[in-house]
Short mmCIF file of C-alpha atoms in Angstrom, two decimals:
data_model
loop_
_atom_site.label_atom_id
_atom_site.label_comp_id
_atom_site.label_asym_id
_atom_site.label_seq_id
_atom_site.Cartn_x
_atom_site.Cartn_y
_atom_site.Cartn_z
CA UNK U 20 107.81 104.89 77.96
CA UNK U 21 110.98 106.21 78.75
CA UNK U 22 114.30 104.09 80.55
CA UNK U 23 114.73 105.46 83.56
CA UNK U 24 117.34 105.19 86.33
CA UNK U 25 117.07 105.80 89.82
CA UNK U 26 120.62 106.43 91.85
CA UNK U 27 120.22 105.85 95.50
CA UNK U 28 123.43 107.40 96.79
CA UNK U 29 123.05 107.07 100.67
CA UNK U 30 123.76 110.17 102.84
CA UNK U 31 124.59 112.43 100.13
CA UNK U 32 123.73 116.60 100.49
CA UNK U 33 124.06 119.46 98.55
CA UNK U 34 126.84 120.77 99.85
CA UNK U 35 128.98 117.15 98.97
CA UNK U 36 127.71 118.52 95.32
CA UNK U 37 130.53 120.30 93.65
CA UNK U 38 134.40 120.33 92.67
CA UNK U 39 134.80 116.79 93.88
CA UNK U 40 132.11 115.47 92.43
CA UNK U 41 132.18 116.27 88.59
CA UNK U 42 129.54 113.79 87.48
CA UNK U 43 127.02 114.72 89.82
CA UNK U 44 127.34 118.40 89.45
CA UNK U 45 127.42 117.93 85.67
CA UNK U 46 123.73 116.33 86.06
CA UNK U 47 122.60 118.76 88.44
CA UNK U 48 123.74 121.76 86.47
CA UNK U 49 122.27 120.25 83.66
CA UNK U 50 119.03 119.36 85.55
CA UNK U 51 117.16 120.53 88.69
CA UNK U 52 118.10 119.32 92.71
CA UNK U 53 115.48 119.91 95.16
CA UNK U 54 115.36 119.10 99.14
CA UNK U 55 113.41 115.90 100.06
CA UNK U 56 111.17 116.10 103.11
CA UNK U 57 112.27 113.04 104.21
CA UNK U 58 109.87 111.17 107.12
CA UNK U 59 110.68 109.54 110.67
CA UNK U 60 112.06 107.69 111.08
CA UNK U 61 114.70 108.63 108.78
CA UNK U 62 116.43 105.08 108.25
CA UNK U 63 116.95 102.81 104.97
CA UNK U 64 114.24 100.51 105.38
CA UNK U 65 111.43 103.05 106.17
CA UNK U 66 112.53 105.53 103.62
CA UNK U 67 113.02 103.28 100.74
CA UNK U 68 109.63 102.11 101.28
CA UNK U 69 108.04 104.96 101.28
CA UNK U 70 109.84 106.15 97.79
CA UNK U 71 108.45 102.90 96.65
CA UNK U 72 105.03 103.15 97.91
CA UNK U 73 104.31 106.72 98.14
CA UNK U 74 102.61 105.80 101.39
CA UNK U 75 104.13 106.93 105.38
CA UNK U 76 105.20 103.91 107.87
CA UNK U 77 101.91 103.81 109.06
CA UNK U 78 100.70 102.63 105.98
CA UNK U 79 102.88 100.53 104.01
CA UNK U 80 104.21 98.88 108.01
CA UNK U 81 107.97 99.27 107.98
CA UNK U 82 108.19 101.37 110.99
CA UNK U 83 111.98 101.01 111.35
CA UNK U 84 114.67 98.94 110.24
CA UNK U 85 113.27 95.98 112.41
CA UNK U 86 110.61 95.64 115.45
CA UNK U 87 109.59 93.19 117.37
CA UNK U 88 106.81 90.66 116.82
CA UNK U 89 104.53 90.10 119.26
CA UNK U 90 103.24 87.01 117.77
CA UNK U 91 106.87 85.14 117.31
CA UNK U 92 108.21 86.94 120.15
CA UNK U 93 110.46 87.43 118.06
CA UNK U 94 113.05 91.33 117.11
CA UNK U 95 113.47 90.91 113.72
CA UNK U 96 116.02 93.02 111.97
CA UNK U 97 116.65 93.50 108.18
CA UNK U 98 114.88 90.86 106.69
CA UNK U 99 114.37 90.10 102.70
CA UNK U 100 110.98 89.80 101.91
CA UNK U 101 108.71 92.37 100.02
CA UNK U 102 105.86 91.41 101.00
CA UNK U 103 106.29 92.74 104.59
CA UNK U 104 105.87 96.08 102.41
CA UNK U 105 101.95 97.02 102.46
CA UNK U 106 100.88 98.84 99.51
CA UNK U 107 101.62 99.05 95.63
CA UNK U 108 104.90 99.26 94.67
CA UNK U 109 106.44 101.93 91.59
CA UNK U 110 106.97 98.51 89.32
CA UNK U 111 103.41 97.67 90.24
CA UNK U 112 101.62 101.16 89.39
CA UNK U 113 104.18 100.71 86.08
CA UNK U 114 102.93 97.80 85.20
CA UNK U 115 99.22 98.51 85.04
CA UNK U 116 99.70 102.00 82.78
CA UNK U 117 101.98 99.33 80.09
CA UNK U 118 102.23 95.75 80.42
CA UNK U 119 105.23 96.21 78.71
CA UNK U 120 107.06 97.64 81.57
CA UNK U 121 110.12 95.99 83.35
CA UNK U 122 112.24 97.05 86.31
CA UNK U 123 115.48 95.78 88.03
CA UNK U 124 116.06 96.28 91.68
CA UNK U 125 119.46 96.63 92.54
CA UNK U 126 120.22 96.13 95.87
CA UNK U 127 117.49 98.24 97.26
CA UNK U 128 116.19 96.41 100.59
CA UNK U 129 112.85 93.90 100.77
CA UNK U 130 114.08 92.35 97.63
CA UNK U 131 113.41 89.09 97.42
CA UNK U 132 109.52 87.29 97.29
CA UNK U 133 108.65 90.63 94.99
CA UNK U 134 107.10 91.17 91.54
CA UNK U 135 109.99 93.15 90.11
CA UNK U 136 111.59 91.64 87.19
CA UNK U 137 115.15 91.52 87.52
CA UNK U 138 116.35 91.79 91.04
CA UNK U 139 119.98 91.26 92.90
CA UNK U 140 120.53 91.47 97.22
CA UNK U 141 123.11 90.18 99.42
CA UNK U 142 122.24 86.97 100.22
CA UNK U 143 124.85 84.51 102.39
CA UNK U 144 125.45 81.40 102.44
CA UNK U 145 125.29 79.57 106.29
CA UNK U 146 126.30 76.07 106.38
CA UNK U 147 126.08 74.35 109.52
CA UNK U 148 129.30 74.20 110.90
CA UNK U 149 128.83 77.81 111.58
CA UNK U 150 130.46 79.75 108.48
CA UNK U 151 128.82 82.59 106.72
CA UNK U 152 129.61 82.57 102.94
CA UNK U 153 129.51 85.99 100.86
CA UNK U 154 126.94 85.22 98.27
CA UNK U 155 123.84 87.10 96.69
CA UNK U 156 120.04 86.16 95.70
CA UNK U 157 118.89 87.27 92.55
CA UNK U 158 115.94 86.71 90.20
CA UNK U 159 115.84 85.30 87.85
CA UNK U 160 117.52 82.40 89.84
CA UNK U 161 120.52 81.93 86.64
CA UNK U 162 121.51 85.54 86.74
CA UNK U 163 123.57 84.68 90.36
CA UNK U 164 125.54 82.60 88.19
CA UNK U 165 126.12 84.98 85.63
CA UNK U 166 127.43 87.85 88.15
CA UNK U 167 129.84 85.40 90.12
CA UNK U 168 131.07 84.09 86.92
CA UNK U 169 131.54 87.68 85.42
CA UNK U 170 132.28 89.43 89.09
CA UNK U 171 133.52 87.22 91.18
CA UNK U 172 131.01 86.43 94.41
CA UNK U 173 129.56 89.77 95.57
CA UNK U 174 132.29 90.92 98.39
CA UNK U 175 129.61 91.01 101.25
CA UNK U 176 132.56 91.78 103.71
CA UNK U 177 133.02 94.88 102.07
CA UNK U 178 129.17 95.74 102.17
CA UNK U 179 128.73 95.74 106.02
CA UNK U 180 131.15 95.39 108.75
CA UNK U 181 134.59 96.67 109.68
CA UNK U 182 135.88 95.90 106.14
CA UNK U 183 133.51 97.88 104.91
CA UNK U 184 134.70 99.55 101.09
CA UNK U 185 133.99 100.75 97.57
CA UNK U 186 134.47 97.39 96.36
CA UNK U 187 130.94 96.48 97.68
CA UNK U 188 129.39 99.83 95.97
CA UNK U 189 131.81 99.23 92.55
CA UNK U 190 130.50 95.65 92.77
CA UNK U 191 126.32 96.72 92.38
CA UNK U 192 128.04 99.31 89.58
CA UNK U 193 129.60 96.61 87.66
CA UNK U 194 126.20 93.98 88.00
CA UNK U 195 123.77 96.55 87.56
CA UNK U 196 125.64 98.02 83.95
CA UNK U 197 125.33 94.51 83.37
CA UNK U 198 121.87 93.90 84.03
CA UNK U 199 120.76 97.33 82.16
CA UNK U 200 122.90 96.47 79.17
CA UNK U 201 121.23 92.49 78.83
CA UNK U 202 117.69 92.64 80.11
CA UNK U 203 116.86 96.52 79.47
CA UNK U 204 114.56 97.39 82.13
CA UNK U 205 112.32 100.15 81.49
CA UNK U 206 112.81 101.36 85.43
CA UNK U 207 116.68 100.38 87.00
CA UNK U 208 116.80 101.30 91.30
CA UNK U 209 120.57 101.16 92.48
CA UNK U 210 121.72 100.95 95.75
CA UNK U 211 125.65 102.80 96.14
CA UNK U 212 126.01 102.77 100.30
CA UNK U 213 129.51 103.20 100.25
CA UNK U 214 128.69 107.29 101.99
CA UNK U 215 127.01 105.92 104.69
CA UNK U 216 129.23 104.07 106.25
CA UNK U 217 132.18 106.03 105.92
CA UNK U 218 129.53 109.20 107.37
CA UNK U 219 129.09 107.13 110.43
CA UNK U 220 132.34 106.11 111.15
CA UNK U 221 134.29 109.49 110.67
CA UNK U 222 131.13 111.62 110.70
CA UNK U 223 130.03 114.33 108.22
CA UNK U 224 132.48 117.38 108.61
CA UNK U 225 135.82 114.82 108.59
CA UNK U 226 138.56 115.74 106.01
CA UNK U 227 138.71 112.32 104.63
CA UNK U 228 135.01 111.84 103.56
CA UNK U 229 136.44 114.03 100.38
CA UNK U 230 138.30 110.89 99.26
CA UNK U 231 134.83 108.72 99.42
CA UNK U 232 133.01 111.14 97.83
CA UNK U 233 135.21 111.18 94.77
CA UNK U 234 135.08 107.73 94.38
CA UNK U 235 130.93 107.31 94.91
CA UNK U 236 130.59 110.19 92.12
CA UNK U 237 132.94 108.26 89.91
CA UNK U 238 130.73 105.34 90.14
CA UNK U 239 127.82 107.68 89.61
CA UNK U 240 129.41 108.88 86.16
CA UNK U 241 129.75 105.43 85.50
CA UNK U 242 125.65 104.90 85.43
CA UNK U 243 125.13 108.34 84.41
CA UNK U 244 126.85 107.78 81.06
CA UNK U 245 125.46 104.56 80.50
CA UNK U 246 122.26 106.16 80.65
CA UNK U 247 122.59 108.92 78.44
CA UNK U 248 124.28 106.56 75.91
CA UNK U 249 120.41 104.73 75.18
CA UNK U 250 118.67 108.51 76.26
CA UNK U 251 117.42 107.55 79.34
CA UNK U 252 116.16 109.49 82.61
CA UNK U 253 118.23 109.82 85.17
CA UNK U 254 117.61 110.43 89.30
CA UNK U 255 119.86 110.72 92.07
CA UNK U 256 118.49 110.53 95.31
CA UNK U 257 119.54 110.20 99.13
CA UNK U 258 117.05 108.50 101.76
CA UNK U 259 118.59 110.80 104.77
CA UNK U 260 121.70 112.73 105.80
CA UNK U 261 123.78 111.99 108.52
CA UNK U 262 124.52 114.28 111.69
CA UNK U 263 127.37 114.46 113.56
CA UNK U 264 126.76 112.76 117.32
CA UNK U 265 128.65 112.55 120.56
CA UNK U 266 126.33 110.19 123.07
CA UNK U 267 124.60 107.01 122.97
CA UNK U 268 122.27 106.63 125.11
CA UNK U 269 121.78 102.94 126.59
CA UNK U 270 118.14 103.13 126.81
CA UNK U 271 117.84 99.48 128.28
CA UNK U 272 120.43 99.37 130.30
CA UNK U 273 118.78 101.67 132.48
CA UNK U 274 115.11 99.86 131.76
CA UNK U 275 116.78 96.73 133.18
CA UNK U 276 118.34 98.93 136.33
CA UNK U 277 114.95 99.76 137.07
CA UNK U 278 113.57 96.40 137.08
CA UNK U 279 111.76 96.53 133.36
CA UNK U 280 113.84 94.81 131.33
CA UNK U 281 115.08 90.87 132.29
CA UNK U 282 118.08 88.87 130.97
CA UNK U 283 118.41 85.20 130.97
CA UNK U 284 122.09 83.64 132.04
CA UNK U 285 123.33 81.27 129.29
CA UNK U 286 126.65 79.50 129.50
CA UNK U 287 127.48 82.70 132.19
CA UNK U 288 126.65 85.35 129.43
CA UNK U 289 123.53 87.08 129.40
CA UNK U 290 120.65 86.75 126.84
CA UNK U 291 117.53 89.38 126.73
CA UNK U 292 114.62 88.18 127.83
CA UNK U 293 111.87 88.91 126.25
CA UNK U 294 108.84 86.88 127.59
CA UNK U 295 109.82 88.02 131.39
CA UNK U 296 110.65 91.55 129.87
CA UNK U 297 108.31 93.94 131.25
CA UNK U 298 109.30 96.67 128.92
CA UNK U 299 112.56 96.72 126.44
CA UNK U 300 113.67 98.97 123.26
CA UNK U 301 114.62 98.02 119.61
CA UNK U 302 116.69 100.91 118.89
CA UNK U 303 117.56 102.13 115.72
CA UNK U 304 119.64 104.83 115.09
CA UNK U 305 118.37 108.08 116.21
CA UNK U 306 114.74 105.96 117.04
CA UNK U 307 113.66 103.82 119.67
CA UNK U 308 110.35 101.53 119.71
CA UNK U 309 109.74 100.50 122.85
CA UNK U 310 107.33 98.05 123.95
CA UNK U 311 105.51 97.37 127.06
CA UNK U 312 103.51 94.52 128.23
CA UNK U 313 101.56 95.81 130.35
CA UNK U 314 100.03 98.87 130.04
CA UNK U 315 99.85 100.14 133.23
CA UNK U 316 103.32 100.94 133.19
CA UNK U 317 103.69 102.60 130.05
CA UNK U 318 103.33 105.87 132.33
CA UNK U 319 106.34 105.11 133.93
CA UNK U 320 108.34 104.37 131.65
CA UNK U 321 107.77 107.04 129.71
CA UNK U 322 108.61 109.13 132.64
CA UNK U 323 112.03 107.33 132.76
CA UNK U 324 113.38 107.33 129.44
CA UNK U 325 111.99 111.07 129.30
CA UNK U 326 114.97 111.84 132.21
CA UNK U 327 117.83 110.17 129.86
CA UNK U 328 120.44 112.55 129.14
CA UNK U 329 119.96 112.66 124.61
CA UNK U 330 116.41 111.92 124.35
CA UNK U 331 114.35 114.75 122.45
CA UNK U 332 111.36 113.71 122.72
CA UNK U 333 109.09 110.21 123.93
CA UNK U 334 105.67 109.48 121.36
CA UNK U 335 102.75 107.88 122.45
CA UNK U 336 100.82 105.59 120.02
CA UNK U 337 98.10 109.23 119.73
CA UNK U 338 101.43 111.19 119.62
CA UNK U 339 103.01 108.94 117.05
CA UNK U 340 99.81 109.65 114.64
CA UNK U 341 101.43 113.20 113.64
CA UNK U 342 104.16 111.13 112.76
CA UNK U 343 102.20 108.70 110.71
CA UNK U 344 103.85 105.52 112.74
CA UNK U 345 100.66 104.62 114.70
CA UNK U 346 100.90 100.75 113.24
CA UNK U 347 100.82 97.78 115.15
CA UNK U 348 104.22 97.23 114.52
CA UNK U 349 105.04 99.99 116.42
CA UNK U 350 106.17 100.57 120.30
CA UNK U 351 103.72 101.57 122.70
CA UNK U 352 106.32 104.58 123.26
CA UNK U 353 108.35 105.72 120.47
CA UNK U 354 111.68 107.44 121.64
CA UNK U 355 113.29 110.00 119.69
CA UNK U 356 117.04 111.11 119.87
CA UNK U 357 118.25 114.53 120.20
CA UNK U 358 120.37 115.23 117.22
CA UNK U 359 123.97 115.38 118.62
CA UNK U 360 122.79 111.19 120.45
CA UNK U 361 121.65 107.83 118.77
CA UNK U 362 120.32 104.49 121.19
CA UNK U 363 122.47 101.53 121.45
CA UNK U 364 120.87 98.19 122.19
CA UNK U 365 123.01 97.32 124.99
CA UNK U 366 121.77 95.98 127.69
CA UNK U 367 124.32 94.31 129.55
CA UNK U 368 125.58 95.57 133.15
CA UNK U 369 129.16 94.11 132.67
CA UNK U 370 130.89 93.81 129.57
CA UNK U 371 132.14 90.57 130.68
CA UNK U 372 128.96 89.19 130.54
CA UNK U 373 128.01 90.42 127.33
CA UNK U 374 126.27 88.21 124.75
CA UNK U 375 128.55 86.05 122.39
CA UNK U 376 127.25 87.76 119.56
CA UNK U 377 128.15 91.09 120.64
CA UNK U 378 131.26 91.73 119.43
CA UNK U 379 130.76 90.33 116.27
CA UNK U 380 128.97 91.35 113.43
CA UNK U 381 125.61 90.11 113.77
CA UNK U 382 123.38 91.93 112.04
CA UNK U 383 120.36 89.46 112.38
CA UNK U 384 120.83 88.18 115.85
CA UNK U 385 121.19 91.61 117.52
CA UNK U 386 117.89 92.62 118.93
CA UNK U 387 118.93 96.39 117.79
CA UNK U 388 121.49 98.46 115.07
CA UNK U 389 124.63 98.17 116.04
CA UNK U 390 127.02 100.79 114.60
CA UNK U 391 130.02 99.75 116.49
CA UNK U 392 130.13 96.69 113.32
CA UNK U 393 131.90 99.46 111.60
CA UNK U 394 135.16 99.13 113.48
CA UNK U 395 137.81 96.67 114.83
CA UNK U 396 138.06 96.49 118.23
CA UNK U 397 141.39 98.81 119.05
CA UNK U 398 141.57 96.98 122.01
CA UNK U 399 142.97 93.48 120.12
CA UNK U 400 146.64 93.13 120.34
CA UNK U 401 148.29 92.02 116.80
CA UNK U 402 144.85 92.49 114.94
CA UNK U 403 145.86 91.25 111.68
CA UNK U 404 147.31 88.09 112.99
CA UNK U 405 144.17 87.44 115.43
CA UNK U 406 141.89 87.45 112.61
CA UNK U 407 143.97 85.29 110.21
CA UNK U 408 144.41 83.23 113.68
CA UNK U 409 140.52 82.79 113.52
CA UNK U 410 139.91 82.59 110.16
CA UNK U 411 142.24 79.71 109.69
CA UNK U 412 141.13 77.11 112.56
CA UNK U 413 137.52 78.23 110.39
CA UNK U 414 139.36 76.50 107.36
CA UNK U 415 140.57 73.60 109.38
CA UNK U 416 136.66 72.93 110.10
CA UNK U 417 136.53 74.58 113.77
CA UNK U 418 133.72 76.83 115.20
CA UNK U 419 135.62 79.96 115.52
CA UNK U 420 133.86 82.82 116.66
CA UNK U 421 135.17 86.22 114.39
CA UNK U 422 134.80 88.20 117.88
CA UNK U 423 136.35 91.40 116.98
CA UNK U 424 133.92 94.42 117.36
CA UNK U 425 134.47 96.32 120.05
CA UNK U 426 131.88 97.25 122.94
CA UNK U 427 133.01 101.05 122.08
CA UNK U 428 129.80 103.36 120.90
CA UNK U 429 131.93 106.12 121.62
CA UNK U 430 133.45 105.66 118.57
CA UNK U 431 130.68 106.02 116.33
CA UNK U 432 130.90 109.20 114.91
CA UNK U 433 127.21 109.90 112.54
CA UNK U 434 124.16 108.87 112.79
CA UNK U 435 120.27 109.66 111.53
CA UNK U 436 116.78 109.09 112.08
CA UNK U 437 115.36 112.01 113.13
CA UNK U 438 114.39 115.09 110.80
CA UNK U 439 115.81 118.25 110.81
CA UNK U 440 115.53 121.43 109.34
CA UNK U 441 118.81 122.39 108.36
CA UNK U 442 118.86 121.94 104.57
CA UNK U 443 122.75 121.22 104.92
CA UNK U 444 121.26 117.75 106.66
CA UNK U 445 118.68 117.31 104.20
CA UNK U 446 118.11 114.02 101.97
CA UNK U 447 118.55 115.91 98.40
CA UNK U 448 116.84 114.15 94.32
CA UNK U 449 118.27 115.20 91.20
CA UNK U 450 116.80 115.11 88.14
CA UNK U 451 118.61 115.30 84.44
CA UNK U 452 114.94 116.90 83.41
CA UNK U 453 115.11 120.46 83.92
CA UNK U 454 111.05 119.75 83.78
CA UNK U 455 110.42 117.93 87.04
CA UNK U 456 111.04 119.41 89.98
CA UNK U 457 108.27 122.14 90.27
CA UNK U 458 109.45 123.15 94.21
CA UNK U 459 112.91 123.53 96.22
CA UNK U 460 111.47 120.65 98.69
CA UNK U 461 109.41 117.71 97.82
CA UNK U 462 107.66 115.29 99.90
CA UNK U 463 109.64 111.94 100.46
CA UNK U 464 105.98 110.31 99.37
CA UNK U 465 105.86 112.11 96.34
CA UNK U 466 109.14 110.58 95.20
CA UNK U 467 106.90 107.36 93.41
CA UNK U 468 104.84 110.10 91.48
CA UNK U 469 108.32 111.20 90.02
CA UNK U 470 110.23 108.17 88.95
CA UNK U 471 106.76 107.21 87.22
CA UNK U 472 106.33 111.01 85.15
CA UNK U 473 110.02 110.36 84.25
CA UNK U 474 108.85 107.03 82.88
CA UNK U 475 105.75 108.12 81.41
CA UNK U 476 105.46 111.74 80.69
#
């Protein structure tokens, strides 16, 4: 066996590759790159899975980032467990060639309830009087301790949300040198998602992404030498690139003009309804699963969201099979964005009457992705002062709700989900094995088969 280390360096393309990015040109001259044929949808949870698996959504059943479940009743959105993941895992197939393997999973998603050795995920903490505490979840159980101790706690205000930095990204550097360094895993997956969020806030052609991309590559170099140092394998990969996009499309605010979708009035702010709900989307990104009750009006609805100003094209469950999403967890109509448009979740008339959770970041309660989490709302006079405002009547023991997103999609600048052919937005792998990479595109399922002949050939 060989150490390997996997780099997943979120939105990152070929042409980011270069002057301002010494480390990861050094490996790629070094190496080989090649295009991945990435799959749709094109988001985190759905991509990483099927690196892991080797398998397509259909398969392995993460069809998105979250869906709903029809027997809860229930959107769920970017939960922890691995076993929602169908099929054998990388660390699994490892495992049976040499018992002696070991890996540690760094921050990639569905990582808790799994069989990998040595894992670490953002994890907060929610006492009842309404907090949320930065924290992580790691296994073994003692090696939290260890990271806070060393690290501080892991700066989950930085990871996701308007606050949103490198110190989240530097943080998974600094725990997972650690981690390689203590327990020596034969396999190491990384998570740096710093790219991403900077891609969809200023979008991919803004002059300022040059400053994030220097600093992701310098924690790149940081791995990348501490691989070489015990003659390990290294690969860099990227689950999807982002596109530059101009219009959201509010795919259930027009199913609730037209009578499918119903809201429930809660304290004079409205709540979707999904048991009186005739039809409603989950939207994700550049991807919409939307599901119908009844199935006599799938017909038109299809013939609805297939007159909405952004939408490419609508899948049926026989359609979606060329996709390989025909799962259960699917929509009984898949919606797909035209590249330049994404789907909000909104579904609120009046932005008066717009759920409490709205304009704050949410990420669990929100029956969709919501973007706008990237940015303060511009709206808020004396900003800085309203938050500390908030934050201290928090201390003094108050419910205080942190209500500072705005209700602005417009702003979003990136997004992804959909596949194109345009190799400048294509996901790229790198390897430091000049060996591995046999053709200029390979298969995002295929991506498994790799990380293991790096471990084993």
């Amino acid at each position: 066996m060989r150490r390997t280390l996997v780099i997943n360096v979120v939105g990152l393309t070929e042409p980011m590759i270069g002057e301002n990015t010494p480390n990861l040109h050094k490996l790629r001259t070094a190496g080989q790159l090649s295009y991945i044929e990435t799959i749709t949808p094109a988001v985190t949870c759905s991509v990483q899975a099927t690196f892991l698996t080797g398998e397509m959504p259909d398969q392995h059943g993460i069809v998105a980032n979250g869906w709903f479940d029809q027997q809860y009743n229930e959107i769920w959105f970017w939960r922890q467990s691995n076993r929602l993941i169908k099929g054998e895992k990388v660390w699994e197939t490892a495992k049976q060639i040499n018992a002696e393997f070991s890996c540690a999973n760094m921050f990639w998603w569905y990582n808790m309830a799994t069989t990998a050795d040595f894992t670490v995920t953002p994890r907060p903490m929610y006492p009842a009087d309404g907090r949320k505490i930065p924290d992580c979840h790691t296994k073994p159980a003692e090696l939290r301790d260890v990271l806070t101790e060393k690290f501080g706690s892991f700066p989950l205000f930085n990871f996701w949300g308007p606050n949103t930095s490198i110190n989240s990204s530097r943080w998974i550097t600094e725990a997972s040198k650690y981690v390689w360094q203590t327990n020596h895993p034969t396999l190491m997956l990384v998570y740096l998602p710093h790219l991403d969020y900077s891609l969809q806030r200023l979008g991919p052609q803004h002059p300022e992404l040059i400053k994030d991309i220097k600093l992701v590559d310098k924690l790149c170099g940081e791995l990348i030498d501490m691989a070489l140092n015990d003659e390990a394998r290294i690969i860099v990969l990227s689950e999807y690139a982002i596109t530059p996009v101009t219009k959201p499309i509010h795919i259930n605010r027009l199913l609730r003009e037209n009578g499918f979708l119903q809201t429930r009035d809660e304290l004079g702010l409205e709540q979707l309804d999904l048991s009186n709900s005739r039809a409603f989307a989950v939207s994700d990104h550049q991807i919409a699963h939307i599901y119908v009750h009844n199935h006599a009006d799938i017909p038109a609805v299809r013939r609805l969201v297939e007159s909405m100003n952004g939408v490419e094209r609508i899948l049926s469950r026989e359609d979606s099979e060329q996709y390989s999403l025909n799962n259960p967890r699917s929509g009984n109509l898949i919606a797909l964005a035209k590249p330049d448009a994404w789907f909000t979740y909104y579904y609120w008339l009046d932005d008066r009457r717009a759920p409490d959770y709205a304009r704050t970041v949410d990420i669990h309660r929100k029956p969709g992705f919501d973007p706008a989490e990237l940015f303060f709302d511009p709206t808020i006079r004396i900003l800085p002062l309203s938050i500390m405002w908030k934050l201290l009547k928090r201390k003094l023991g108050f419910r205080q709700l942190l209500d500072v997103i705005p209700l602005m999609p417009e702003l979003v600048k990136g997004s992804h989900g959909i596949v194109h052919n345009d190799k400048k937005y294509s996901p790229i792998v790198i390897s430091s094995e000049r060996n591995r990479l046999f053709n200029p595109t390979i298969h995002a399922t295929a991506i498994k088969k790799l990380i293991l002949d790096h471990i084993f050939a």
